[in-house]
């Protein structure tokens, strides 16, 4: 394969697009960064076993530096049976042998830093794998033992304890309780293979502080915290009824499972550890709940500093909904002193280009369950809107979290064969939901090589033929490609960033959003007709390119395009 270029990594001075003299020394770099999420199994396979790995990631660092990202966030690469794609961790302080070694991790961090790219790793504190030594010990130990106390074991209810201890449901379908055969059941908010830890135990708390130190000592720059809002649970007897998961949170911290007040104390203790480092390590929490004012509390400066705001991702394509989301999110963040975050795609949701290319109101779960055949996707609309949304996201203050492949304009793979699906959601919902594999298909790097340059082996998920059209090599150097748009936008963002707050300006048409930070303006058209805008055009998402849309005093903003300009 042609992907491996470790020698290119060794000489970091120039990326061709920007000159790198080491990393930005600003300890607050993460407040306004472009962070690129890598789902390691699906990014690049360096050893040809069909599973992406650290060697593969290392080989692609020059590509990422060239893209201009400030940091990469690595989804879990720890030893794991992969019951939930690595979010079922056996050892939080090691590397899965299929993905590499600790030495290779150190090399990756060194190379990334030499290229000016920081490294964020995932911490998965709510649960472990059911093969974690602690859980194996718990299974082999009697009820009431210290080993069982690290998890959430309870006696069953009903005659003979044959019923689960409560009505709590797993996020992936079915009961959140699994019997172990001696009358006791253990809690798993996700898959059966992911038993929940008991954060009332000091040993559990201490162990995660050790994990934070372990990776911070190895030079990682920050942490993404999985299911950050679920650690503190009300486990008093009797367990309170809560059958609806976190979709209808009471919003006062009184839910037995999610977003309790006590959880914030945990992150205050984490912040103390993260601040022992120079520069202090950043952290970003994942709280996948309906976004509400409490969401932002995790980003308080004495806690994580940042929390994912998924409201842009959840917003329907439309001027009013996008503007509402941005306005609310900025205000809420400001109120707590945290740094804003923006996300359009991740490894957990159908890719945003696909979402935008389907008619409004399409039930995505049903669409995927039908292999994407029920409703046709308009690929032109998908690309147009995705490009415009990118310019909006990158114009906003705060950090933009990109998901691997979105810079290629990649679409969801909707028709993965059922017998290849690996997301536990598929089995746990009795095949009603297909799950998240469609956004996890290995990345197409080149159009004509085996596995589109992903690696020499058979990829763990099959790639469709149309991936050739999206391959990085196909887009490289093509001015109208998605990849080149991302490169240019990220590079320009670096120089255009202003400390000024966002100002909304009125356009004649309410279907055109117009915001400015100082003299840097961004317009996004949700309208169905052209608009003339005055100003010095810097960048357009319009595939026609700047030359074609420029006018004497400004430029033409065509439907579903966005532009950056100075005025
Ligand atoms: C959130 C992660 O993003 C998702 O992929 C995972 O399945 C759950 N947390 C459980 O760890």
Coordinates of C-alpha atoms and ligand atoms in Angstrom, one line a residue:
X1 CA 0.0 0.0 0.0
X2 CA 1.1 3.5 -0.6
X3 CA -0.3 5.0 2.5
X4 CA 2.7 4.6 4.8
X5 CA 4.9 7.6 4.8
X6 CA 6.6 7.7 8.2
X7 CA 9.6 9.3 6.8
X8 CA 7.5 12.3 5.8
X9 CA 6.4 12.6 9.4
X10 CA 10.0 12.8 10.6
X11 CA 10.6 16.2 8.9
X12 CA 7.9 18.4 10.1
X13 CA 8.8 21.9 9.1
X14 CA 6.3 22.6 6.3
X15 CA 3.0 21.0 5.4
X16 CA 2.8 22.7 2.0
X17 CA -0.1 24.8 3.3
X18 CA 1.1 26.3 6.5
X19 CA 4.5 26.5 8.2
X20 CA 4.6 24.7 11.5
X21 CA 7.1 25.5 14.1
X22 CA 5.8 23.2 16.7
X23 CA 2.5 23.7 18.5
X24 CA 0.6 26.8 19.3
X25 CA 2.0 27.6 22.8
X26 CA -1.4 29.1 23.9
X27 CA -2.7 26.9 26.7
X28 CA -6.2 27.9 25.7
X29 CA -5.7 26.5 22.2
X30 CA -8.7 24.2 22.6
X31 CA -11.1 27.1 23.0
X32 CA -11.1 27.9 19.3
X33 CA -9.8 24.8 17.6
X34 CA -10.5 22.5 14.7
X35 CA -10.5 19.0 16.1
X36 CA -10.7 16.0 13.8
X37 CA -12.3 12.8 15.2
X38 CA -10.6 9.6 14.2
X39 CA -12.5 6.3 14.6
X40 CA -9.3 4.2 14.6
X41 CA -10.7 0.9 13.2
X42 CA -11.9 2.8 10.2
X43 CA -9.3 5.4 9.4
X44 CA -6.2 3.6 7.9
X45 CA -4.9 0.1 8.3
X46 CA -1.1 0.0 8.5
X47 CA -0.7 -3.8 9.0
X48 CA -3.1 -5.2 6.5
X49 CA -5.5 -7.1 8.9
X50 CA -8.5 -5.1 7.7
X51 CA -8.7 -3.1 11.0
X52 CA -7.5 0.5 11.1
X53 CA -4.6 1.0 13.6
X54 CA -2.1 3.4 15.1
X55 CA 0.4 2.8 12.4
X56 CA -2.2 3.7 9.8
X57 CA -3.1 6.9 11.7
X58 CA 0.6 7.8 11.9
X59 CA 1.0 7.4 8.2
X60 CA -1.8 9.9 7.6
X61 CA -0.7 12.6 9.9
X62 CA 0.8 14.6 7.1
X63 CA -2.6 14.6 5.5
X64 CA -4.2 15.9 8.7
X65 CA -1.5 18.6 9.1
X66 CA -2.2 19.6 5.5
X67 CA -5.9 19.7 6.2
X68 CA -4.9 22.2 8.9
X69 CA -6.6 20.7 12.0
X70 CA -5.3 21.7 15.4
X71 CA -5.9 18.4 17.1
X72 CA -7.1 14.8 16.5
X73 CA -9.4 13.1 18.9
X74 CA -8.9 9.3 18.9
X75 CA -11.9 7.2 19.7
X76 CA -10.9 4.3 21.9
X77 CA -7.9 2.2 20.8
X78 CA -7.7 0.3 24.1
X79 CA -7.8 -3.5 24.5
X80 CA -11.4 -4.4 23.8
X81 CA -13.5 -7.3 22.5
X82 CA -15.1 -4.6 20.3
X83 CA -18.6 -5.4 21.5
X84 CA -19.3 -1.7 21.1
X85 CA -16.5 -0.6 18.7
X86 CA -14.0 -0.2 21.5
X87 CA -16.3 1.6 23.9
X88 CA -16.1 -1.6 25.9
X89 CA -12.7 -1.3 27.5
X90 CA -10.7 -4.1 29.1
X91 CA -7.7 -2.0 30.1
X92 CA -7.9 1.8 30.0
X93 CA -4.1 2.1 30.1
X94 CA -3.0 0.0 27.2
X95 CA -3.4 -0.3 23.4
X96 CA -5.3 -3.1 21.7
X97 CA -2.7 -5.4 20.1
X98 CA -4.7 -5.3 16.9
X99 CA -4.3 -1.6 16.8
X100 CA -0.7 -1.2 18.0
X101 CA 1.4 -0.9 21.1
X102 CA 2.1 1.8 23.6
X103 CA 5.4 2.5 21.9
X104 CA 3.6 3.1 18.7
X105 CA 1.2 5.4 20.5
X106 CA 4.2 7.4 21.8
X107 CA 5.6 7.6 18.3
X108 CA 2.2 8.8 17.0
X109 CA 2.0 11.5 19.7
X110 CA 5.6 12.6 18.9
X111 CA 4.9 12.8 15.2
X112 CA 1.7 14.6 15.6
X113 CA 3.2 17.2 17.9
X114 CA 6.1 17.6 15.5
X115 CA 3.5 18.5 12.8
X116 CA 1.7 20.9 15.2
X117 CA -1.2 18.6 15.7
X118 CA -2.4 17.9 19.3
X119 CA -3.8 14.6 20.5
X120 CA -7.0 14.0 22.5
X121 CA -7.9 10.6 23.7
X122 CA -11.2 9.1 24.8
X123 CA -12.0 8.2 28.4
X124 CA -14.8 5.7 29.0
X125 CA -15.7 6.1 32.7
X126 CA -19.3 5.0 32.8
X127 CA -18.7 1.3 32.1
X128 CA -16.0 -1.3 31.3
X129 CA -16.0 -4.3 29.1
X130 CA -17.4 -7.4 30.7
X131 CA -13.9 -8.9 30.1
X132 CA -12.3 -6.3 32.3
X133 CA -10.4 -8.0 35.2
X134 CA -12.6 -6.1 37.7
X135 CA -15.8 -7.5 36.1
X136 CA -14.4 -11.1 35.9
X137 CA -13.5 -10.8 39.6
X138 CA -17.0 -9.5 40.4
X139 CA -18.6 -12.5 38.6
X140 CA -16.4 -14.9 40.5
X141 CA -17.1 -13.1 43.9
X142 CA -20.2 -13.4 46.1
X143 CA -22.9 -10.8 46.5
X144 CA -21.9 -8.0 48.8
X145 CA -18.2 -8.5 48.0
X146 CA -15.9 -5.5 47.3
X147 CA -15.5 -6.8 43.8
X148 CA -19.2 -6.6 43.1
X149 CA -19.3 -3.2 44.7
X150 CA -17.2 -1.7 41.9
X151 CA -20.2 -2.3 39.6
X152 CA -24.0 -2.1 40.1
X153 CA -25.2 -5.5 41.2
X154 CA -28.7 -5.8 42.7
X155 CA -31.0 -8.7 43.6
X156 CA -33.8 -9.4 41.1
X157 CA -37.4 -8.7 41.9
X158 CA -40.5 -10.7 41.8
X159 CA -40.9 -14.4 42.7
X160 CA -37.4 -16.0 42.7
X161 CA -35.8 -12.7 41.8
X162 CA -36.6 -13.5 38.2
X163 CA -37.5 -10.0 37.3
X164 CA -34.9 -7.1 36.8
X165 CA -34.3 -4.8 39.7
X166 CA -35.9 -1.8 38.0
X167 CA -37.5 -0.7 34.8
X168 CA -34.3 1.0 33.5
X169 CA -33.8 0.5 29.8
X170 CA -30.6 0.1 27.9
X171 CA -29.8 2.8 25.3
X172 CA -29.2 0.0 22.8
X173 CA -32.6 -1.7 23.4
X174 CA -34.0 -4.1 26.0
X175 CA -33.6 -4.1 29.8
X176 CA -30.5 -2.4 31.3
X177 CA -30.1 -5.3 33.6
X178 CA -28.5 -8.7 33.0
X179 CA -28.9 -11.7 35.4
X180 CA -25.7 -13.5 36.4
X181 CA -27.4 -16.7 37.6
X182 CA -27.2 -16.4 41.4
X183 CA -30.3 -14.1 41.8
X184 CA -28.3 -11.0 41.2
X185 CA -28.3 -8.7 38.1
X186 CA -25.9 -6.1 36.9
X187 CA -26.6 -2.7 35.4
X188 CA -25.6 -1.9 31.8
X189 CA -26.9 1.3 30.3
X190 CA -25.5 0.2 27.0
X191 CA -24.7 -3.3 25.7
X192 CA -24.7 -6.3 28.0
X193 CA -21.0 -6.4 27.5
X194 CA -20.6 -3.0 29.1
X195 CA -21.4 -3.2 32.8
X196 CA -21.8 0.2 34.5
X197 CA -19.2 1.1 37.1
X198 CA -20.2 2.3 40.6
X199 CA -18.9 5.8 41.0
X200 CA -19.8 5.8 44.7
X201 CA -16.7 3.7 45.2
X202 CA -13.4 5.6 45.9
X203 CA -11.4 2.9 44.2
X204 CA -13.3 3.5 40.9
X205 CA -12.7 7.3 41.2
X206 CA -9.0 6.9 42.0
X207 CA -8.5 4.5 39.1
X208 CA -9.7 7.0 36.6
X209 CA -7.5 9.7 38.0
X210 CA -4.7 7.3 37.5
X211 CA -5.8 6.8 33.9
X212 CA -5.9 10.5 33.3
X213 CA -2.4 10.8 34.6
X214 CA -1.2 7.8 32.6
X215 CA -2.1 9.4 29.3
X216 CA -1.3 13.0 30.3
X217 CA 2.2 11.8 31.3
X218 CA 2.6 10.3 27.8
X219 CA 1.9 13.7 26.4
X220 CA -1.7 13.7 25.3
X221 CA -3.2 17.1 25.2
X222 CA -6.7 16.3 26.3
X223 CA -9.6 14.0 26.9
X224 CA -13.0 13.4 25.5
X225 CA -15.2 12.0 28.2
X226 CA -17.8 9.3 27.2
X227 CA -21.3 9.5 28.6
X228 CA -20.0 12.2 31.0
X229 CA -23.4 12.9 32.5
X230 CA -24.1 9.3 33.7
X231 CA -21.5 8.6 36.3
X232 CA -23.3 9.7 39.4
X233 CA -26.5 7.6 39.9
X234 CA -29.0 7.4 42.6
X235 CA -28.6 3.8 43.6
X236 CA -30.5 4.0 46.9
X237 CA -33.0 1.2 47.6
X238 CA -35.7 1.0 46.2
X239 CA -34.4 2.0 42.7
X240 CA -36.5 4.8 41.3
X241 CA -38.6 4.2 38.2
X242 CA -37.1 5.8 35.1
X243 CA -38.3 3.9 32.0
X244 CA -37.7 6.7 29.5
X245 CA -33.9 6.9 29.5
X246 CA -32.6 10.4 29.1
X247 CA -35.0 11.7 26.5
X248 CA -37.2 13.4 29.1
X249 CA -34.8 14.6 31.7
X250 CA -36.5 16.5 34.6
X251 CA -33.8 19.3 34.1
X252 CA -33.3 19.8 37.9
X253 CA -30.7 17.1 38.5
X254 CA -33.2 14.8 40.1
X255 CA -33.1 12.0 37.5
X256 CA -31.8 8.8 39.1
X257 CA -29.4 8.1 36.2
X258 CA -28.4 11.2 34.3
X259 CA -27.1 14.6 34.9
X260 CA -27.2 14.5 38.7
X261 CA -25.7 17.3 40.7
X262 CA -23.1 15.0 42.2
X263 CA -21.6 14.3 38.8
X264 CA -20.1 17.8 38.7
X265 CA -18.0 17.0 41.8
X266 CA -16.3 14.3 39.9
X267 CA -15.2 16.6 37.1
X268 CA -14.0 19.2 39.6
X269 CA -11.6 16.5 40.9
X270 CA -10.6 15.7 37.3
X271 CA -9.9 19.4 36.6
X272 CA -7.5 19.5 39.6
X273 CA -5.5 16.6 38.0
X274 CA -5.6 18.1 34.5
X275 CA -4.4 21.4 35.9
X276 CA -1.3 19.8 37.4
X277 CA 0.1 19.7 33.9
X278 CA 1.7 22.4 31.9
X279 CA -0.1 23.3 29.8
X280 CA -3.2 22.1 31.6
X281 CA -4.9 19.3 29.7
X282 CA -8.2 20.1 28.0
X283 CA -11.4 18.0 28.3
X284 CA -14.6 17.8 26.5
X285 CA -17.7 16.0 27.9
X286 CA -20.2 14.0 25.9
X287 CA -23.7 14.3 27.2
X288 CA -26.0 13.0 24.6
X289 CA -29.2 14.5 26.0
X290 CA -31.7 16.9 24.6
X291 CA -29.5 20.0 24.8
X292 CA -30.7 22.2 27.7
X293 CA -29.1 24.8 29.9
X294 CA -27.8 22.2 32.2
X295 CA -25.7 20.7 29.4
X296 CA -23.3 23.6 29.5
X297 CA -22.5 23.3 33.2
X298 CA -20.0 20.6 32.3
X299 CA -18.0 23.2 30.5
X300 CA -17.4 25.4 33.5
X301 CA -13.8 26.4 33.9
X302 CA -13.4 24.4 37.1
X303 CA -14.8 21.3 35.4
X304 CA -14.2 20.0 31.9
X305 CA -14.0 23.4 30.1
X306 CA -15.9 22.1 27.1
X307 CA -18.9 20.0 26.4
X308 CA -20.3 18.8 23.1
X309 CA -23.2 20.8 21.9
X310 CA -25.1 18.6 19.5
X311 CA -27.8 21.0 18.7
X312 CA -26.4 22.1 15.4
X313 CA -26.2 18.4 14.4
X314 CA -29.8 17.9 15.4
X315 CA -31.1 21.1 13.7
X316 CA -33.1 20.7 10.6
X317 CA -31.7 22.5 7.6
X318 CA -33.2 26.0 7.7
X319 CA -32.4 29.6 8.5
X320 CA -34.5 29.9 11.6
X321 CA -33.4 26.6 13.2
X322 CA -29.7 27.2 12.5
X323 CA -29.8 30.8 13.8
X324 CA -31.7 29.7 17.0
X325 CA -29.2 27.0 17.7
X326 CA -26.2 29.3 17.3
X327 CA -27.7 32.1 19.3
X328 CA -28.8 29.9 22.2
X329 CA -25.6 27.9 22.3
X330 CA -23.4 31.0 22.4
X331 CA -25.4 32.6 25.1
X332 CA -25.5 29.5 27.3
X333 CA -21.8 29.0 26.9
X334 CA -21.1 32.6 27.7
X335 CA -23.2 32.3 30.8
X336 CA -21.0 29.6 32.3
X337 CA -17.6 30.7 30.9
X338 CA -17.1 27.5 28.8
X339 CA -15.9 27.4 25.3
X340 CA -18.5 26.7 22.5
X341 CA -18.4 23.5 20.5
X342 CA -19.9 22.7 17.1
X343 CA -20.6 19.2 15.7
X344 CA -22.2 18.2 12.4
X345 CA -21.2 14.5 12.3
X346 CA -19.7 11.8 14.5
X347 CA -19.4 8.0 14.7
X348 CA -22.8 7.8 16.3
X349 CA -25.1 9.4 13.7
X350 CA -25.8 9.2 10.0
X351 CA -23.4 11.5 8.2
X352 CA -24.7 15.0 7.8
X353 CA -24.4 15.2 4.0
X354 CA -26.8 12.3 3.9
X355 CA -29.1 13.9 6.4
X356 CA -29.3 17.1 4.4
X357 CA -29.8 15.2 1.1
X358 CA -33.0 13.6 2.3
X359 CA -36.4 15.2 2.3
X360 CA -37.3 17.1 5.6
X361 CA -38.9 14.8 8.1
X362 CA -37.4 11.6 6.7
X363 CA -37.2 9.0 9.5
X364 CA -33.5 8.2 9.4
X365 CA -33.9 5.0 11.3
X366 CA -36.5 3.7 9.0
X367 CA -34.6 4.9 6.0
X368 CA -31.5 3.0 7.1
X369 CA -33.5 -0.1 8.0
X370 CA -34.7 -0.1 4.4
X371 CA -31.1 0.1 3.1
X372 CA -31.8 3.7 2.0
X373 CA -34.1 2.6 -0.8
X374 CA -37.4 4.0 0.4
X375 CA -36.6 7.7 -0.2
X376 CA -34.1 8.7 -2.8
X377 CA -31.1 10.8 -1.6
X378 CA -30.4 13.9 -3.7
X379 CA -26.6 13.9 -3.8
X380 CA -26.4 17.4 -5.3
X381 CA -28.5 18.9 -2.5
X382 CA -26.5 16.9 0.0
X383 CA -23.2 18.2 -1.2
X384 CA -24.4 21.8 -1.5
X385 CA -25.8 22.0 1.9
X386 CA -23.0 20.1 3.6
X387 CA -20.5 22.6 2.1
X388 CA -22.5 25.6 3.2
X389 CA -23.0 24.2 6.7
X390 CA -19.2 23.7 6.9
X391 CA -18.5 27.4 6.2
X392 CA -21.0 28.3 8.9
X393 CA -19.6 26.0 11.5
X394 CA -16.0 27.1 10.8
X395 CA -17.0 30.8 11.1
X396 CA -18.4 30.4 14.6
X397 CA -16.4 31.1 17.8
X398 CA -15.4 28.0 19.6
X399 CA -14.2 24.6 18.5
X400 CA -15.4 22.7 15.5
X401 CA -15.3 18.9 15.9
X402 CA -15.0 17.3 12.5
X403 CA -15.6 13.6 11.9
X404 CA -13.3 11.6 9.6
X405 CA -14.5 11.6 6.1
X406 CA -16.7 14.6 6.3
X407 CA -13.9 16.6 4.7
X408 CA -14.5 14.3 1.7
X409 CA -18.2 15.1 1.7
X410 CA -18.7 11.4 2.4
X411 CA -22.2 10.0 2.5
X412 CA -23.7 7.3 4.8
X413 CA -23.4 3.8 3.6
X414 CA -27.0 2.8 4.0
X415 CA -27.0 -0.6 2.4
X416 CA -24.5 -2.5 4.5
X417 CA -25.5 -6.2 4.3
X418 CA -27.2 -7.4 7.5
X419 CA -24.6 -10.2 8.1
X420 CA -21.8 -7.6 8.2
X421 CA -23.3 -5.3 10.8
X422 CA -21.4 -5.0 14.0
X423 CA -23.1 -2.3 16.0
X424 CA -24.8 -4.0 19.1
X425 CA -27.8 -1.8 18.4
X426 CA -28.8 -4.1 15.6
X427 CA -29.1 -7.3 17.7
X428 CA -30.4 -5.6 20.8
X429 CA -33.3 -4.0 19.0
X430 CA -34.2 -7.4 17.3
X431 CA -33.0 -5.9 14.0
X432 CA -35.5 -3.1 14.2
X433 CA -32.6 -0.6 14.1
X434 CA -29.6 -1.0 11.8
X435 CA -27.3 1.0 14.1
X436 CA -24.3 3.2 13.4
X437 CA -22.1 1.1 11.1
X438 CA -23.0 3.2 8.0
X439 CA -20.9 6.1 9.2
X440 CA -18.0 3.8 10.3
X441 CA -17.1 2.3 6.9
X442 CA -13.3 2.5 6.3
X443 CA -12.2 5.8 4.6
X444 CA -11.5 5.9 0.9
X445 CA -8.0 7.3 0.4
X446 CA -7.4 6.4 -3.2
X447 CA -9.7 5.6 -6.0
X448 CA -8.0 2.7 -7.6
X449 CA -6.1 0.8 -5.0
X450 CA -7.3 -2.2 -3.0
X451 CA -9.8 -1.2 -0.3
X452 CA -9.5 2.4 -1.7
X453 CA -6.1 2.7 0.0
X454 CA -7.4 1.9 3.4
X455 CA -5.1 -1.0 3.7
X456 CA -4.0 -4.3 2.2
X457 CA -6.5 -6.5 4.0
X458 CA -10.2 -7.1 3.7
X459 CA -11.8 -4.1 5.5
X460 CA -13.9 -5.0 8.5
X461 CA -16.9 -3.3 6.9
X462 CA -17.4 -3.5 3.1
X463 CA -16.9 -0.3 1.2
X464 CA -19.3 0.5 -1.7
X465 CA -17.9 1.1 -5.2
X466 CA -19.1 4.7 -5.2
X467 CA -16.4 5.4 -2.6
X468 CA -14.0 5.9 -5.5
X469 CA -15.8 9.2 -6.3
X470 CA -15.1 10.5 -2.8
X471 CA -11.5 9.2 -2.4
X472 CA -9.1 11.8 -1.1
X473 CA -6.9 11.2 -4.2
X474 CA -9.8 12.0 -6.5
X475 CA -10.4 15.3 -4.7
X476 CA -6.8 16.3 -4.2
X477 CA -6.0 19.6 -6.1
X478 CA -9.6 19.9 -7.6
X479 CA -10.7 23.4 -6.7
X480 CA -14.4 22.4 -6.5
X481 CA -13.8 19.4 -4.2
X482 CA -15.0 19.1 -0.7
X483 CA -11.5 18.4 0.5
X484 CA -10.0 21.5 -1.0
X485 CA -12.9 23.6 0.5
X486 CA -12.1 22.3 4.0
X487 CA -8.4 22.9 3.5
X488 CA -9.0 26.5 2.4
X489 CA -11.6 27.2 5.0
X490 CA -9.5 25.9 7.9
X491 CA -6.4 27.8 6.7
X492 CA -8.4 31.0 6.3
X493 CA -10.1 30.5 9.6
X494 CA -6.7 30.6 11.3
X495 CA -6.0 34.1 10.0
X496 CA -9.5 35.5 10.1
X497 CA -10.4 34.5 13.7
X498 CA -11.4 37.5 15.8
X499 CA -12.1 37.8 19.5
X500 CA -15.2 39.8 18.7
X501 CA -18.5 38.3 19.6
X502 CA -20.9 37.2 16.9
X503 CA -23.1 39.9 15.5
X504 CA -26.2 39.0 13.4
X505 CA -26.9 41.3 10.5
X506 CA -30.2 41.5 8.7
X507 CA -30.4 40.6 5.0
X508 CA -33.4 41.5 3.0
X509 CA -34.4 37.9 2.8
X510 CA -34.8 36.2 6.2
X511 CA -33.8 33.0 4.5
X512 CA -30.2 34.3 4.3
X513 CA -28.2 34.2 7.6
X514 CA -25.6 36.8 8.0
X515 CA -23.2 36.9 10.9
X516 CA -19.9 38.8 11.5
X517 CA -17.0 38.6 13.9
X518 CA -15.3 42.0 13.5
X519 CA -14.8 42.5 9.8
X520 CA -15.1 38.8 9.0
X521 CA -18.5 38.1 7.7
X522 CA -20.3 34.8 6.8
X523 CA -23.5 34.5 4.9
X524 CA -25.5 31.3 4.4
X525 CA -28.4 31.1 2.0
X526 CA -31.3 28.8 2.7
X527 CA -33.3 30.7 0.0
X528 CA -34.2 29.5 -3.4
X529 CA -33.1 32.5 -5.4
X530 CA -29.8 34.4 -5.9
X531 CA -28.7 37.3 -3.7
X532 CA -26.2 40.0 -4.3
X533 CA -23.9 40.8 -1.4
X534 CA -21.4 43.6 -1.1
X535 CA -18.0 43.0 0.3
X536 CA -14.6 41.5 -0.4
X537 CA -15.2 37.8 -1.1
X538 CA -12.8 35.5 0.6
X539 CA -14.3 32.1 0.1
X540 CA -17.5 30.5 -1.2
X541 CA -18.9 27.1 -0.8
X542 CA -20.4 27.5 -4.3
X543 CA -18.7 24.9 -6.6
X544 CA -18.5 27.5 -9.3
X545 CA -15.7 29.2 -7.3
X546 CA -14.9 32.7 -6.3
X547 CA -14.1 34.0 -9.9
X548 CA -17.5 33.0 -11.2
X549 CA -19.6 34.5 -8.5
X550 CA -17.6 37.7 -8.0
X551 CA -19.3 41.0 -9.1
X552 CA -18.1 44.6 -9.2
X553 CA -19.0 45.3 -5.6
X554 CA -19.1 41.8 -4.1
X555 CA -20.6 38.5 -5.1
X556 CA -23.6 36.5 -5.9
X557 CA -24.8 34.2 -3.2
X558 CA -26.6 31.3 -4.9
X559 CA -29.2 29.1 -3.2
X560 CA -27.8 26.8 -0.5
X561 CA -24.4 28.2 -0.6
X562 CA -22.3 30.1 2.0
X563 CA -19.6 32.6 1.7
X564 CA -17.0 34.4 3.8
X565 CA -16.2 38.0 3.0
X566 CA -14.6 41.1 4.5
X567 CA -16.4 44.4 4.9
Ligands
LIG1 C1 -21.0 7.3 23.4 C2 -20.1 6.8 22.3 O1 -19.9 7.9 21.4 C3 -20.8 5.7 21.6 O2 -20.2 5.3 20.4 C4 -20.9 4.5 22.6 O3 -21.6 3.5 22.0 C5 -21.5 5.0 23.9 N1 -21.1 6.2 24.4 C6 -21.3 3.9 25.0 O4 -19.9 4.0 25.4

